[in-house]
Tab-separated table of N, CA, C and O in Angstrom:
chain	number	residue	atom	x	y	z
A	1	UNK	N	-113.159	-89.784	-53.766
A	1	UNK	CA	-111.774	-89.516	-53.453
A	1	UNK	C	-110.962	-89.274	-54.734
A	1	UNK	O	-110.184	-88.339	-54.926
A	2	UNK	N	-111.242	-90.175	-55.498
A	2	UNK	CA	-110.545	-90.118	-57.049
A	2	UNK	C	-111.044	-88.500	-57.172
A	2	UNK	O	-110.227	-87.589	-57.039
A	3	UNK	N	-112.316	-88.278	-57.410
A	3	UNK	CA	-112.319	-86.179	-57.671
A	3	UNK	C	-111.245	-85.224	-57.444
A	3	UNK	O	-110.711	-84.421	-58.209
A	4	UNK	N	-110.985	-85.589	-55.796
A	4	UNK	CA	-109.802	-84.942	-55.347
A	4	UNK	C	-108.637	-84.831	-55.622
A	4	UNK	O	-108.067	-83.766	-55.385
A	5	UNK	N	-107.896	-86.013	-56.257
A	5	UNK	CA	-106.680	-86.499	-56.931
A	5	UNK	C	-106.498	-85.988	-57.771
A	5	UNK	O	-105.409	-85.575	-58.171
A	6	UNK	N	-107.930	-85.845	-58.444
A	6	UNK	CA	-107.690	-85.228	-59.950
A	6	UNK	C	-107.303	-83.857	-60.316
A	6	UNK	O	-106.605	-83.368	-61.204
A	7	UNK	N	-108.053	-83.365	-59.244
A	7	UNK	CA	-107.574	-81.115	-58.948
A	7	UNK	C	-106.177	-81.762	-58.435
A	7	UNK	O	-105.383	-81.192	-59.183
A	8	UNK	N	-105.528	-82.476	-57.739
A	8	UNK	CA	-104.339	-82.224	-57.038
A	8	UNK	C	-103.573	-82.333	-58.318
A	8	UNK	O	-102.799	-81.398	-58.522
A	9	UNK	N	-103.621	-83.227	-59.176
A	9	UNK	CA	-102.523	-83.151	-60.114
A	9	UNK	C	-102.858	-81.967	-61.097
A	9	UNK	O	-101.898	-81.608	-61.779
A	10	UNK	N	-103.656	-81.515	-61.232
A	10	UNK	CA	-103.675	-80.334	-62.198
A	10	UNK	C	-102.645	-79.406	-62.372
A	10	UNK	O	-101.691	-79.202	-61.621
A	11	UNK	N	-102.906	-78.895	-63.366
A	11	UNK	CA	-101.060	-77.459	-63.139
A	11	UNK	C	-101.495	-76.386	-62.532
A	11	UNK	O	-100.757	-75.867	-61.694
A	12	UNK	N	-103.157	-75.647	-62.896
A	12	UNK	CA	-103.316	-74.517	-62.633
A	12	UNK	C	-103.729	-74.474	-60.995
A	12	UNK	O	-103.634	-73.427	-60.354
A	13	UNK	N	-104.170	-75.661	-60.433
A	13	UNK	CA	-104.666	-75.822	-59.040
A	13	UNK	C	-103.091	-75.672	-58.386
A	13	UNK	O	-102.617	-74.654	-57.881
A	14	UNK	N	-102.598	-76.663	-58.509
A	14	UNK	CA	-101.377	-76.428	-57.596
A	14	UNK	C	-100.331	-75.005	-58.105
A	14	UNK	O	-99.377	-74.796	-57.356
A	15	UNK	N	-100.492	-74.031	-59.355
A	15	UNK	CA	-100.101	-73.128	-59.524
A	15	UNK	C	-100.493	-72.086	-58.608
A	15	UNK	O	-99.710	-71.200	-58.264
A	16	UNK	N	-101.970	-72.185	-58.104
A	16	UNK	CA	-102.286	-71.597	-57.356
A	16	UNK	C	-102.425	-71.954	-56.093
A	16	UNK	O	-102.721	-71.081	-55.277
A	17	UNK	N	-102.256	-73.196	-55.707
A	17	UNK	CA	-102.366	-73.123	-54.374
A	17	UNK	C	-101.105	-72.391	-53.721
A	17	UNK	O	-101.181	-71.745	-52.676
A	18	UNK	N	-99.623	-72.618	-54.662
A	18	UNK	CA	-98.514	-72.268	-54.557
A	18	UNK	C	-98.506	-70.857	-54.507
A	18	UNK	O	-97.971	-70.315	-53.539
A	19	UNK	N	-99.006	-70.195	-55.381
A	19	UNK	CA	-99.578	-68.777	-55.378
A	19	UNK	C	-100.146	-68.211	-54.191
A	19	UNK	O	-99.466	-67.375	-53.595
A	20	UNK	N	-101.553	-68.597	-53.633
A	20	UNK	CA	-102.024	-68.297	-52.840
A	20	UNK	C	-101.024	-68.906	-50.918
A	20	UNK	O	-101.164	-68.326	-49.842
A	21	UNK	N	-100.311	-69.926	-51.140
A	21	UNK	CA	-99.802	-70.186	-49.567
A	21	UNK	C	-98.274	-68.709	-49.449
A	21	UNK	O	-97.812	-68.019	-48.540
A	22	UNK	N	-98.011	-68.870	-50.913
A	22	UNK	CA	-96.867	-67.615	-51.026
A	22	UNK	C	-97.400	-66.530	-50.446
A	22	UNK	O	-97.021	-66.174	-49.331
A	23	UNK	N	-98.552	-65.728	-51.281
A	23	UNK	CA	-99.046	-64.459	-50.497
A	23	UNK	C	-99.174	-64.684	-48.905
A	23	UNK	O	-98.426	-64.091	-48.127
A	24	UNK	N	-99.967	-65.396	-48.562
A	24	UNK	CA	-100.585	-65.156	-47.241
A	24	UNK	C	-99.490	-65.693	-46.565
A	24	UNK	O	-99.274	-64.872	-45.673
A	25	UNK	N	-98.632	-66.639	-46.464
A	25	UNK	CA	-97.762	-66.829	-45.334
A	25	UNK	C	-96.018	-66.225	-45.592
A	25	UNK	O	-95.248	-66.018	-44.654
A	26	UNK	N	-95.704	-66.045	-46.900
A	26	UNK	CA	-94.308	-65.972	-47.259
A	26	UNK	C	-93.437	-64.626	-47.793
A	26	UNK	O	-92.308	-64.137	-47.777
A	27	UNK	N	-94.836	-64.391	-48.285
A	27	UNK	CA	-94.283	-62.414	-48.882
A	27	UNK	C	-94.098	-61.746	-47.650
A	27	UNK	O	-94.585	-62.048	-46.561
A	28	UNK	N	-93.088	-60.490	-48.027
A	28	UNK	CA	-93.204	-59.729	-47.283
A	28	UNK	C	-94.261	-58.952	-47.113
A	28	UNK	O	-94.302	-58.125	-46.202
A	29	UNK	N	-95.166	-59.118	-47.909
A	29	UNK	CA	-96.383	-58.101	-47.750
A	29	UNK	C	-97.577	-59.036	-47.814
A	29	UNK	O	-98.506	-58.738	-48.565
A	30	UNK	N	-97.627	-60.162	-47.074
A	30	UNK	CA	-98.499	-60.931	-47.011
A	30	UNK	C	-99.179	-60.073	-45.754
A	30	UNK	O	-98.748	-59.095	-45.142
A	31	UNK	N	-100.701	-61.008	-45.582
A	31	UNK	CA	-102.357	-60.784	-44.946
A	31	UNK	C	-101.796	-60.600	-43.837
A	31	UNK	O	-102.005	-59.562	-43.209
A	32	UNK	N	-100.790	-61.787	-43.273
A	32	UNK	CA	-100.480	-61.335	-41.945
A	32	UNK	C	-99.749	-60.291	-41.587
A	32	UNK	O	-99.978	-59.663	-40.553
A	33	UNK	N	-98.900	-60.036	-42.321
A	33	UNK	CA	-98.088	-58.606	-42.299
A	33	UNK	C	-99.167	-57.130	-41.924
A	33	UNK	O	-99.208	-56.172	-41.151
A	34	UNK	N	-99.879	-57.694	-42.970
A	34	UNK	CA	-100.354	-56.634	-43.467
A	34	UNK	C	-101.719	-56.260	-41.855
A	34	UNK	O	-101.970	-55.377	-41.036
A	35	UNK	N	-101.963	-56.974	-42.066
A	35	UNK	CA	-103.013	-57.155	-40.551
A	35	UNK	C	-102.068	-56.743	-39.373
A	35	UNK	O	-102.756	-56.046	-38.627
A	36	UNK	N	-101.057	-56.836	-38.973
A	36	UNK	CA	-100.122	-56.373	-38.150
A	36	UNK	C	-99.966	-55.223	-38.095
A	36	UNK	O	-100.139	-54.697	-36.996
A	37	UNK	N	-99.507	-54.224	-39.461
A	37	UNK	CA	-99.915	-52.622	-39.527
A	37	UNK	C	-100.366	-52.261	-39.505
A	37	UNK	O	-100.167	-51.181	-38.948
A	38	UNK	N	-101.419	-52.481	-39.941
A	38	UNK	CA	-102.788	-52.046	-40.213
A	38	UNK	C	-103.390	-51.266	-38.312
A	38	UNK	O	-103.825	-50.174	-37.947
A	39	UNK	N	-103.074	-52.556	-37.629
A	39	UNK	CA	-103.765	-52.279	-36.120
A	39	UNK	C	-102.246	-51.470	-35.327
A	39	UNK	O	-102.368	-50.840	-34.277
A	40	UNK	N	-100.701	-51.652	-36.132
A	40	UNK	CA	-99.919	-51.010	-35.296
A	40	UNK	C	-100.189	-49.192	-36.139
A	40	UNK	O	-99.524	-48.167	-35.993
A	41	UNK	N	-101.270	-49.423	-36.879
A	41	UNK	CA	-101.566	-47.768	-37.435
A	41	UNK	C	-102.197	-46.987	-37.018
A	41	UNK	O	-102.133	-45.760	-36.936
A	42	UNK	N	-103.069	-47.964	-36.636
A	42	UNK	CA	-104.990	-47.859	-35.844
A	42	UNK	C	-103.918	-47.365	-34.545
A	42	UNK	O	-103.789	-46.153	-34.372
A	43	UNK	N	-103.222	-48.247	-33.718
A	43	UNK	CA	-102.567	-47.428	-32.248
A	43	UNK	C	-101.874	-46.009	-32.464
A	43	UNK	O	-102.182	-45.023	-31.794
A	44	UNK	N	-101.146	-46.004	-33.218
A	44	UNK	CA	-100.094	-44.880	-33.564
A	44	UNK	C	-101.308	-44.031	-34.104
A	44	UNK	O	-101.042	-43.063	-33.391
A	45	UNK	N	-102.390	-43.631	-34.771
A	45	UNK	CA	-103.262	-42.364	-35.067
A	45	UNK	C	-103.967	-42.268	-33.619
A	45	UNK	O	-104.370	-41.140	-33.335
A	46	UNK	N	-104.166	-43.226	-32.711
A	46	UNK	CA	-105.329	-42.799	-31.146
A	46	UNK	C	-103.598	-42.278	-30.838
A	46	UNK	O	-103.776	-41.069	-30.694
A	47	UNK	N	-102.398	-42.456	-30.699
A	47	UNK	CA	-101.682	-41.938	-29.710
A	47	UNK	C	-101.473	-40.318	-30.518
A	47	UNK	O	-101.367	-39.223	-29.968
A	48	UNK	N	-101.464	-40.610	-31.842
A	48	UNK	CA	-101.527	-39.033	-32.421
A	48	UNK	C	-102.150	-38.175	-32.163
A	48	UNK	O	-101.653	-37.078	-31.910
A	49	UNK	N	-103.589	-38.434	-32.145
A	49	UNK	CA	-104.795	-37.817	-31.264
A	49	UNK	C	-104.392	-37.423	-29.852
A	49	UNK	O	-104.578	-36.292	-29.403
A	50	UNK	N	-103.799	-38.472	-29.144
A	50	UNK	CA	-103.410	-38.062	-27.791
A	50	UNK	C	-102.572	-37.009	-27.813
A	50	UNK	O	-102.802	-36.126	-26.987
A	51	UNK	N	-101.750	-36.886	-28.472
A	51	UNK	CA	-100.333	-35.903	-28.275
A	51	UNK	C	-100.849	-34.241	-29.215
A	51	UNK	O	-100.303	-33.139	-29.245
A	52	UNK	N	-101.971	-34.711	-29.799
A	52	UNK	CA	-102.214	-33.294	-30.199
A	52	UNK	C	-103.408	-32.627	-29.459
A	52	UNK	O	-103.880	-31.535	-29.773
A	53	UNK	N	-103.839	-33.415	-28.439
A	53	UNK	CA	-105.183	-32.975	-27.209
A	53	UNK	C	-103.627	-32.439	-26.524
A	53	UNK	O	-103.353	-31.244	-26.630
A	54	UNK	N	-102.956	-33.084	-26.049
A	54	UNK	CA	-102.019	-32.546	-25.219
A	54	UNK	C	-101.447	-31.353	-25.300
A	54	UNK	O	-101.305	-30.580	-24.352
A	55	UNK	N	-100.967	-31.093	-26.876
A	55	UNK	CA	-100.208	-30.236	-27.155
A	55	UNK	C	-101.040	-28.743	-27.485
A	55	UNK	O	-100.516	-27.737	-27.963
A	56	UNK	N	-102.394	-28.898	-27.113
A	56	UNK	CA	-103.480	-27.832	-27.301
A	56	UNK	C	-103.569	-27.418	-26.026
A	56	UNK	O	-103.670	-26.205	-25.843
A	57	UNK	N	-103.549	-28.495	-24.652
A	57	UNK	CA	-103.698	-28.169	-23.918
A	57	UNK	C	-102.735	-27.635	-22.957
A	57	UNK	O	-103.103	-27.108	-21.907
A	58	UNK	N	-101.301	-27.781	-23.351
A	58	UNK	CA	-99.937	-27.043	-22.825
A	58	UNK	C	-99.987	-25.774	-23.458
A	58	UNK	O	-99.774	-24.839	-22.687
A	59	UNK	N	-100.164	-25.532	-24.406
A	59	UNK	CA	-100.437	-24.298	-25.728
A	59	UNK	C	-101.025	-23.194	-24.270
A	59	UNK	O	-100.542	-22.420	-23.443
A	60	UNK	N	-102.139	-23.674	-24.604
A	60	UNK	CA	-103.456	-23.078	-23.543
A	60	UNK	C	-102.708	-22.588	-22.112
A	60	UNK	O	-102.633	-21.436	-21.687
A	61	UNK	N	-102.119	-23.960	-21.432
A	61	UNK	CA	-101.582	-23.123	-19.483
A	61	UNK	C	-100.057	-22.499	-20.108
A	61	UNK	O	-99.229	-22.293	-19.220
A	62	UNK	N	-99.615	-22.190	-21.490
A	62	UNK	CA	-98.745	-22.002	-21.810
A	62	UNK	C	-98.831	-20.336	-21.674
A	62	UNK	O	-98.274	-19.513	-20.947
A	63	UNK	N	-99.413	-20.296	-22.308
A	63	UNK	CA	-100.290	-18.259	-22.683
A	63	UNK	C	-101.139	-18.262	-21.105
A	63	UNK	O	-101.064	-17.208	-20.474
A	64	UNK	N	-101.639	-18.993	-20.709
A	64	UNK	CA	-102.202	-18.023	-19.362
A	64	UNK	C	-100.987	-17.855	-18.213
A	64	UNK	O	-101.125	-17.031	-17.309
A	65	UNK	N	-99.576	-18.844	-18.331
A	65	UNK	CA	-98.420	-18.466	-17.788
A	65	UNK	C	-98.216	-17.268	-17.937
A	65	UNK	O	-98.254	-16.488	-16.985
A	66	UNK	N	-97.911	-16.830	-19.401
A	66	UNK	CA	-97.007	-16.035	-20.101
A	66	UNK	C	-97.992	-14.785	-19.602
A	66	UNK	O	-97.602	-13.636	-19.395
A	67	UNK	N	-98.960	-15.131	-19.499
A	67	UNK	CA	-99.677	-13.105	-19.492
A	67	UNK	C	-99.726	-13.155	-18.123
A	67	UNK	O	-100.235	-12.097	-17.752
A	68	UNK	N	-99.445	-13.870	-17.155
A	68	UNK	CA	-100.080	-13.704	-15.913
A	68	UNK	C	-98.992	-14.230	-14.432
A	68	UNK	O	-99.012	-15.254	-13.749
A	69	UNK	N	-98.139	-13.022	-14.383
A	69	UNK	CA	-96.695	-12.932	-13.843
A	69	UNK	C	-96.926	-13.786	-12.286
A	69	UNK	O	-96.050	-14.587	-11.960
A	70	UNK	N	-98.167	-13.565	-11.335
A	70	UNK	CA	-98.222	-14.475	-10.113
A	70	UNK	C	-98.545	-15.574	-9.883
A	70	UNK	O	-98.508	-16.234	-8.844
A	71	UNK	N	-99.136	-15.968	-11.654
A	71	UNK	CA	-99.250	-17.636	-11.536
A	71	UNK	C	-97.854	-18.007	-12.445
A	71	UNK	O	-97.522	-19.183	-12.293
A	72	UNK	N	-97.084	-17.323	-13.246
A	72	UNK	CA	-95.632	-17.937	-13.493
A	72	UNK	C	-94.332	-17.984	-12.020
A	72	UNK	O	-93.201	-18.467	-12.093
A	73	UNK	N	-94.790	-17.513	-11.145
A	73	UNK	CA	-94.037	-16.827	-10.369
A	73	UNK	C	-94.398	-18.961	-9.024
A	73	UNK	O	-93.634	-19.807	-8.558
A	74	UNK	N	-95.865	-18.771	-9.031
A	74	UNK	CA	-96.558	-19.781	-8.707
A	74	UNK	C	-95.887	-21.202	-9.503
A	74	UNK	O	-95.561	-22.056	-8.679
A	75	UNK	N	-95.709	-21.470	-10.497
A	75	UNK	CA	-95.277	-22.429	-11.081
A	75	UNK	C	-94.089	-22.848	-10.837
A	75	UNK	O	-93.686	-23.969	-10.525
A	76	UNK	N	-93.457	-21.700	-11.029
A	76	UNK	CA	-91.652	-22.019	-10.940
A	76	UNK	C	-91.639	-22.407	-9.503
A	76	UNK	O	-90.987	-23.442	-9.361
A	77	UNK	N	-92.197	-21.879	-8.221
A	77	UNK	CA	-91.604	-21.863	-7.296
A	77	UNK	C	-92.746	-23.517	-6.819
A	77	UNK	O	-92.327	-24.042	-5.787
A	78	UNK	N	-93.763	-24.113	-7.329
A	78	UNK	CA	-94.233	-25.584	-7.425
A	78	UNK	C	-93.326	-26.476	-8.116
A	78	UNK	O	-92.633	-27.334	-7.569
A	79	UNK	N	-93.367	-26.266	-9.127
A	79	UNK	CA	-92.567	-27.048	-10.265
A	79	UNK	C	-90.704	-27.601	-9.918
A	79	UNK	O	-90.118	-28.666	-9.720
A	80	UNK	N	-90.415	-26.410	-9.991
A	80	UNK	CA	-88.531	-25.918	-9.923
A	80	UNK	C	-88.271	-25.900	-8.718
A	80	UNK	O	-87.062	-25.870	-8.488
A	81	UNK	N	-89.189	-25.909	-7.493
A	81	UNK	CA	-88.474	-25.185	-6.061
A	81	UNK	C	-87.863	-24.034	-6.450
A	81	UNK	O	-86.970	-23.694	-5.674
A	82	UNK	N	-88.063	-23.195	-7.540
A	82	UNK	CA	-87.211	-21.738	-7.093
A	82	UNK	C	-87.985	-20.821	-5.384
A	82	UNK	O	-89.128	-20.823	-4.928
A	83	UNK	N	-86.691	-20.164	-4.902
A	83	UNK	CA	-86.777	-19.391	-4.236
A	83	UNK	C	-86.806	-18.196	-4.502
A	83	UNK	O	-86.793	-17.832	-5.678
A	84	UNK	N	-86.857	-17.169	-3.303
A	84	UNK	CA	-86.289	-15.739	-3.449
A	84	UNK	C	-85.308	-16.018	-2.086
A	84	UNK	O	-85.517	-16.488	-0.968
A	85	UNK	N	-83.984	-15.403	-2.883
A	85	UNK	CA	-82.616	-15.099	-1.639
A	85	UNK	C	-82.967	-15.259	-0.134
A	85	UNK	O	-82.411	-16.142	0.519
A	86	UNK	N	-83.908	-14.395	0.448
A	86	UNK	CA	-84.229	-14.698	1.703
A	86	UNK	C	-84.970	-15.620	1.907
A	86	UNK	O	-85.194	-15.575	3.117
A	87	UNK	N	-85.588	-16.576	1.411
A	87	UNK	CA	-86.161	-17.531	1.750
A	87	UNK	C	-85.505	-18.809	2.114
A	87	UNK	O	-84.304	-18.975	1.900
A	88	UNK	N	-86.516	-20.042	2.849
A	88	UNK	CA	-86.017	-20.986	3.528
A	88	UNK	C	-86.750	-21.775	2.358
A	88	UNK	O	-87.577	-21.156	1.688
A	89	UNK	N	-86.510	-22.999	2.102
A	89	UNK	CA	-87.614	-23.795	1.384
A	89	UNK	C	-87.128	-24.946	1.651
A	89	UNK	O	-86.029	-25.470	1.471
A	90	UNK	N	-88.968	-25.558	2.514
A	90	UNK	CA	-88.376	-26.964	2.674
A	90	UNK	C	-89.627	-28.418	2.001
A	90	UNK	O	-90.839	-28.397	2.215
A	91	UNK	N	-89.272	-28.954	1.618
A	91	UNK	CA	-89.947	-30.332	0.834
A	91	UNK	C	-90.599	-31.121	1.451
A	91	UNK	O	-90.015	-31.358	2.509
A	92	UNK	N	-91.267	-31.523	1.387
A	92	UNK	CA	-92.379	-32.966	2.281
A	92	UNK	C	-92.667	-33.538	1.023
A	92	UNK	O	-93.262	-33.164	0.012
A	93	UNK	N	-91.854	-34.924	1.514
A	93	UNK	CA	-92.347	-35.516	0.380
A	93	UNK	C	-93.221	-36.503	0.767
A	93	UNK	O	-92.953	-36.806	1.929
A	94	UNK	N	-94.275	-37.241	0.278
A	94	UNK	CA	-95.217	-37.671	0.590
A	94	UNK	C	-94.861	-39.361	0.397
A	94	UNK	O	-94.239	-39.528	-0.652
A	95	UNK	N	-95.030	-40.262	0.927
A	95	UNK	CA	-94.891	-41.632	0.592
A	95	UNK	C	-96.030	-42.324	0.788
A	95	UNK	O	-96.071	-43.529	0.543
């Protein structure tokens, strides 16, 4: 037990223990911090990935809209409910 006493009073042991409880629990850029971004980075690059599969794949029904007048014609009138003047248009909505 006396061994133990003896590191406790030392300068450079408790310089560092002081050292080391500072980093890991008290800095702003302590382990835990840092472990916190690290995985809120890891989420935010899979949702980046997500939004650029997405944005390839709107790209894509974007241009087969644009060249192809009876499936834009098809969309608007799914999407928007547009009509033509003489028409009736009615909704079912599903529950």
């Amino acid at each position: 037990m006396s061994k133990y006493l003896k590191y406790t009073k030392n300068f450079y042991f408790l310089g560092l223990a002081f050292f080391l409880a500072w980093m890991i629990f008290i800095d702003s850029n302590s382990v835990i911090n840092q472990i916190k971004l690290s995985s809120k980075l890891n989420t935010l690059e899979d949702q980046r990935e997500f939004y650029l599969e997405r944005k390839t794949r709107i790209k894509a029904e974007k241009e087969e809209l644009m060249s192809n007048p009876e499936l834009l014609e098809k969309f608007a009138r799914e999407r928007y409910l547009m009509k033509k003047p003489t028409e009736d248009l009615y909704v079912i909505v599903k529950k």
